[in-house]
Tab-separated table of C-alpha atoms in Angstrom:
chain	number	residue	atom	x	y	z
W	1	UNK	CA	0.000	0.000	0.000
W	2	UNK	CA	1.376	3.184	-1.071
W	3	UNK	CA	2.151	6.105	1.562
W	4	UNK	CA	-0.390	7.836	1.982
W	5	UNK	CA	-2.813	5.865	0.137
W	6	UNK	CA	-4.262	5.722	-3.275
W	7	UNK	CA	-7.415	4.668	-4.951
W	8	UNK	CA	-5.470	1.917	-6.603
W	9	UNK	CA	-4.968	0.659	-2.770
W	10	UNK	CA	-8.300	-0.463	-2.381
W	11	UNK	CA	-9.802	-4.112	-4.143
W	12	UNK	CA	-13.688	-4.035	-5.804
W	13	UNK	CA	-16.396	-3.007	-3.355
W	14	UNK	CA	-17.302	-6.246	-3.693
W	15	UNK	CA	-14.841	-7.787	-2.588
W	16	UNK	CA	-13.889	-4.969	0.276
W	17	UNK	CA	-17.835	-5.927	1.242
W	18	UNK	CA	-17.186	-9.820	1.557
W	19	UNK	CA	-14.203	-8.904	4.228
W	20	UNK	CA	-15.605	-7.333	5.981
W	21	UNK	CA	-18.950	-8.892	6.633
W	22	UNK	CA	-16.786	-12.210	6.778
W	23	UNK	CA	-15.116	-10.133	9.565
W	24	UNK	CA	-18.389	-8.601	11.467
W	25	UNK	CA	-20.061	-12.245	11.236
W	26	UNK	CA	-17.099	-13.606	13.417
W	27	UNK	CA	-16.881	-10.942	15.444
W	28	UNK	CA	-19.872	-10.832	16.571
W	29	UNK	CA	-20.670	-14.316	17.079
W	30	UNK	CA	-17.728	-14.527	19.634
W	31	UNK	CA	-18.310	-11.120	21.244
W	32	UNK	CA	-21.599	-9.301	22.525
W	33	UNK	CA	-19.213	-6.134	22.832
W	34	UNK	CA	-18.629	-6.332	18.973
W	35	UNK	CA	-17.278	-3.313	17.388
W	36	UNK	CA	-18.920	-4.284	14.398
W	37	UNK	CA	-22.249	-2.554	13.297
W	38	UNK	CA	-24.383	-2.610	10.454
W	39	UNK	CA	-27.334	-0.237	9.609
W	40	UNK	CA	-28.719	2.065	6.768
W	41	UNK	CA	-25.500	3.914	6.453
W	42	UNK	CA	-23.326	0.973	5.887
W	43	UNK	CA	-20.783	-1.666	8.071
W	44	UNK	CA	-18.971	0.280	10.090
W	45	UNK	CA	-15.811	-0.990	12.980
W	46	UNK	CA	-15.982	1.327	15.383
W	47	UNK	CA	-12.605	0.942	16.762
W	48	UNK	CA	-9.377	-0.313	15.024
W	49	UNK	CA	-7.121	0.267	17.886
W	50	UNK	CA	-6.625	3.981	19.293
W	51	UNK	CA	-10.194	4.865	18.554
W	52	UNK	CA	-9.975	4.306	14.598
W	53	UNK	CA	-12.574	3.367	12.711
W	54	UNK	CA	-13.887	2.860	9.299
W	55	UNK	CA	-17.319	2.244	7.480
W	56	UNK	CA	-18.260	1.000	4.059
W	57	UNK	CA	-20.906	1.950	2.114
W	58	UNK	CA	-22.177	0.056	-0.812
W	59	UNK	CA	-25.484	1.891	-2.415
W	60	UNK	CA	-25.697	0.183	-5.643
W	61	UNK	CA	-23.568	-2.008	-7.902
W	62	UNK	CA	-21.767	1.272	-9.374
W	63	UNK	CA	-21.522	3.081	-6.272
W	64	UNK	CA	-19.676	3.167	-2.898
W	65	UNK	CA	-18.129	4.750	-0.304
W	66	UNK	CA	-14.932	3.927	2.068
W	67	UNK	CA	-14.123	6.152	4.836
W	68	UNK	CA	-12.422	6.372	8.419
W	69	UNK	CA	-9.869	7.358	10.346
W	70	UNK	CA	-6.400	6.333	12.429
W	71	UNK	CA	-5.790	8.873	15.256
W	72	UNK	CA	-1.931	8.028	14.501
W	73	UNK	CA	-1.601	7.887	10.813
W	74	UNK	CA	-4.070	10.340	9.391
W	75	UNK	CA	-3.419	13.681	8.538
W	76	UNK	CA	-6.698	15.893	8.874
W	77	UNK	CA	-4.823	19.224	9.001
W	78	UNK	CA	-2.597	21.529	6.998
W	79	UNK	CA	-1.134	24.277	8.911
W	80	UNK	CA	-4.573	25.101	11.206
W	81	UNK	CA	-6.749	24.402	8.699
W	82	UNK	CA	-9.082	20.820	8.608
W	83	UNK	CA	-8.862	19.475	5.090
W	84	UNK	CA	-11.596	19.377	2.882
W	85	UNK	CA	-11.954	15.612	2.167
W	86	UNK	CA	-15.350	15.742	0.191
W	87	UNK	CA	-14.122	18.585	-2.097
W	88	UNK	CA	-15.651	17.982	-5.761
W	89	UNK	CA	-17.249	14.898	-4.434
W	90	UNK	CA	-19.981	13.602	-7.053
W	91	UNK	CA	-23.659	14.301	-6.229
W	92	UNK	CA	-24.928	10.979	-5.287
W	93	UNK	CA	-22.591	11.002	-2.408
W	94	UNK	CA	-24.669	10.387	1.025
W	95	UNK	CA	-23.952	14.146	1.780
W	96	UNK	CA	-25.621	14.543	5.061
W	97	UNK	CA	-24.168	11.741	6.902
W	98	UNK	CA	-20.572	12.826	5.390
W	99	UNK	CA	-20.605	16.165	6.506
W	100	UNK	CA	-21.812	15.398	9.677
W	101	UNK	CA	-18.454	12.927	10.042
W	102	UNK	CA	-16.188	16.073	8.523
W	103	UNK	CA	-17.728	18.399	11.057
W	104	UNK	CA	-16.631	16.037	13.838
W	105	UNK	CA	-12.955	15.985	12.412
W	106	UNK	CA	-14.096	12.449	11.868
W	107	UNK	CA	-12.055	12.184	8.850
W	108	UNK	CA	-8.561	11.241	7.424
W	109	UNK	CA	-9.570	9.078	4.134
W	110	UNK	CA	-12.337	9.396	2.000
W	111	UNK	CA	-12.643	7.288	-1.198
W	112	UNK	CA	-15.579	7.114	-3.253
W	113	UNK	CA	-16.141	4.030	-6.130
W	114	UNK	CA	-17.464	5.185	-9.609
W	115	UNK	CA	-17.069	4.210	-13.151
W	116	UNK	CA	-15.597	1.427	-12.265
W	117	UNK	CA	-12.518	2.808	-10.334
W	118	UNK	CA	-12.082	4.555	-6.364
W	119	UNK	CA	-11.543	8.189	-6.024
W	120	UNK	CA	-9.956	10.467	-3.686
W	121	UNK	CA	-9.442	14.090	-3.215
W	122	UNK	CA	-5.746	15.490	-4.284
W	123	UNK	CA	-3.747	15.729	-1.297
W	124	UNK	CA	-1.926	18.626	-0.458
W	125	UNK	CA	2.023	18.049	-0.462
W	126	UNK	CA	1.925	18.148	3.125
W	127	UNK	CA	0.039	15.027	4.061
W	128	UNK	CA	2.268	12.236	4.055
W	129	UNK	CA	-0.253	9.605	5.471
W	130	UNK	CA	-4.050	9.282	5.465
W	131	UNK	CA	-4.265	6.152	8.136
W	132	UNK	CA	-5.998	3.823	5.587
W	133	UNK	CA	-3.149	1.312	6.450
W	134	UNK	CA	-3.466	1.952	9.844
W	135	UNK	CA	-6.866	1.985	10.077
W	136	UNK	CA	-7.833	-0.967	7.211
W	137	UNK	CA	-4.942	-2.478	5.687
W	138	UNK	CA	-7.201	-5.190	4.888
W	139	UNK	CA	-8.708	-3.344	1.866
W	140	UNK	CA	-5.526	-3.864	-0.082
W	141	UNK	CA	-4.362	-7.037	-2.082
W	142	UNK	CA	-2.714	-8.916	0.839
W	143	UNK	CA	-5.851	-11.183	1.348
W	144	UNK	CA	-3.325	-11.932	4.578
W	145	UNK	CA	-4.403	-8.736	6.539
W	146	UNK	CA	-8.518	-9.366	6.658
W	147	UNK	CA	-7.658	-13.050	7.011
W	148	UNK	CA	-5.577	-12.398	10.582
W	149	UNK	CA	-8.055	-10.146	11.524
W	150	UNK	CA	-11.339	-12.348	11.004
W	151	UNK	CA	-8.988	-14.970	12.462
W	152	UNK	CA	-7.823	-13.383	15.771
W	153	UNK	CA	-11.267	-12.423	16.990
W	154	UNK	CA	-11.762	-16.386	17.208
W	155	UNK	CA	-9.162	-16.309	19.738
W	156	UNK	CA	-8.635	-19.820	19.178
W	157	UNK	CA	-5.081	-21.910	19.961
W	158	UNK	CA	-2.524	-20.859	17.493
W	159	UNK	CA	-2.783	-24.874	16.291
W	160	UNK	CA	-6.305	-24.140	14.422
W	161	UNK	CA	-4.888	-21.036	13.170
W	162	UNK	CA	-4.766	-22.852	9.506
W	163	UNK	CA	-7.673	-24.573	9.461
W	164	UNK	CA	-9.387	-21.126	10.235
W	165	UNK	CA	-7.561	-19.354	7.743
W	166	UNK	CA	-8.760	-21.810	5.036
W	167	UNK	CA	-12.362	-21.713	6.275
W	168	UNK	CA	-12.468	-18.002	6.673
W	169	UNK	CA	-11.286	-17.398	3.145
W	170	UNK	CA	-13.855	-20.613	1.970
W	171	UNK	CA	-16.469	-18.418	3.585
W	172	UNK	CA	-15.369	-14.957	2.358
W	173	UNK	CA	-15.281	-16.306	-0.990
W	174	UNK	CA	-19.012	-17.311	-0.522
W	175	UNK	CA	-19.787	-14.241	0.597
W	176	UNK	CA	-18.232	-12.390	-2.747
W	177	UNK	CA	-20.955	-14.317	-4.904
W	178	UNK	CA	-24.236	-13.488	-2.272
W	179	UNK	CA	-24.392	-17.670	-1.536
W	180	UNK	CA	-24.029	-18.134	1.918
W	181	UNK	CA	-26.350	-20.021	3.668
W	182	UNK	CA	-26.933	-20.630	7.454
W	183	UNK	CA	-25.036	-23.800	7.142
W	184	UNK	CA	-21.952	-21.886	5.563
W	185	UNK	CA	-22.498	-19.847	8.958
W	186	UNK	CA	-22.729	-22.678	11.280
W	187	UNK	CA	-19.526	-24.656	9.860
W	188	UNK	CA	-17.346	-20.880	9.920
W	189	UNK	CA	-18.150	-20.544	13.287
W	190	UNK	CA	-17.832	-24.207	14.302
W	191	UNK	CA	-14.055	-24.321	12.912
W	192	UNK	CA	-13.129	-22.085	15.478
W	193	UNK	CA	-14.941	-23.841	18.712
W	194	UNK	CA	-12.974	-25.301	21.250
W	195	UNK	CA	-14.256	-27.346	23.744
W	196	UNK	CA	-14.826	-25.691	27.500
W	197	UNK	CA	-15.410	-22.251	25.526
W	198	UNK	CA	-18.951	-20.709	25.256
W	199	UNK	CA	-20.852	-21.272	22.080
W	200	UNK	CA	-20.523	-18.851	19.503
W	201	UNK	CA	-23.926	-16.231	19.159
W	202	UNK	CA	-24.944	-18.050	15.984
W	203	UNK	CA	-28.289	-16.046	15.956
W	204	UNK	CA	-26.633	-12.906	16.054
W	205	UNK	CA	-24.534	-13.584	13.063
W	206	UNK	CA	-27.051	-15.007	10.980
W	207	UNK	CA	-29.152	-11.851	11.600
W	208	UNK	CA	-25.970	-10.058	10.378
W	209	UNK	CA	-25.491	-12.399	7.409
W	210	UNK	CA	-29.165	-11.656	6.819
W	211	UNK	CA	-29.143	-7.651	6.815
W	212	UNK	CA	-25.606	-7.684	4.940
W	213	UNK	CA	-27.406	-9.304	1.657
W	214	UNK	CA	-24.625	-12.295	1.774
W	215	UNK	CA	-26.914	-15.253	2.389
W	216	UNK	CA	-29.035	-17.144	-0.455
């Protein structure tokens, strides 16, 4: 990934949308603190370490929007003044919800997807990192990064840590092509039990499966 970032960073919506429901489905099976949401305004992570976060936005096949922030990598400032990350953003950019995040200094990426490709604003010379690594390496081409990450919130012994890479990335790939089902569910979250350890909140990730549109 490129320092900072740039649109050619970040893999097909599509694809950015498979890991990370892959992601929010484990996460919040094994935790009822998840950081994970998902509502009308997209699947968001509400903390990525040092209060970063990030949210994803997919509003129709030809449209989408990535944005967040890592309070150690981004750069939201030139001299004293905040940078304008929306400047010439296209129309059919959720607008309201975006400028509510600028006005909170919520911001230190912004990339929108259109005609096939992302987009950012130019960067002033001065801003030598945006946070996206920081905040969501995983939206690069090392499928590694969102595969460690869906892995670790198992929290399983390091001796299934293969097995649940292969069945993360079996279920990921599922969830690229919308066929999930609740068995596909079941057996992700099943790879990953150990026994003595609480059951994983199958209901809750199905009902996330569900509202993210992965499941058959």
């Amino acid at each position: 990934m490129h320092t900072p970032s740039r649109p050619e960073d970040l893999e097909h919506p599509e694809l950015l949308w498979a890991r990370a429901v892959t992601m929010a489905v484990v996460d919040t099976a094994h935790s009822a603190g998840t950081e994970f949401a998902l509502d009308d305004d997209g699947l968001w992570c509400h903390s990525t370490g040092g209060c970063g976060w990030w949210r994803l936005t997919v509003l129709d096949e030809g449209h989408a929007v990535f944005c967040g922030q890592d309070p150690d990598g981004s750069h939201t400032h030139v001299g004293e003044e905040q940078i304008d990350f929306l400047a010439g953003g296209p129309d059919w950019l959720p607008w309201d919800l975006l400028r509510d995040d600028a006005a909170g200094n919520l911001f230190g990426f912004v990339y929108w997807w259109e005609n096939g490709a992302w987009h950012r604003i130019a960067y002033p010379d001065e801003v030598r990192e945006d946070g996206l690594d920081g905040a969501a390496a995983w939206v690069g081409a090392d499928e590694g990064e969102y595969l460690g990450l869906a892995v670790s919130s198992f929290d399983a012994p390091g001796a299934l840590e293969r097995s649940l890479t292969e069945a993360v990335a079996r279920f990921a790939a599922l969830a690229r092509e919308r066929k999930a089902d609740p068995a596909a569910v079941a057996a992700l979250l099943a790879a990953g039990q150990v026994e003595g350890r609480p059951a994983p909140r199958l209901d809750a990730a199905l009902d996330l499966a569900t509202r993210a549109g992965i499941l058959t």
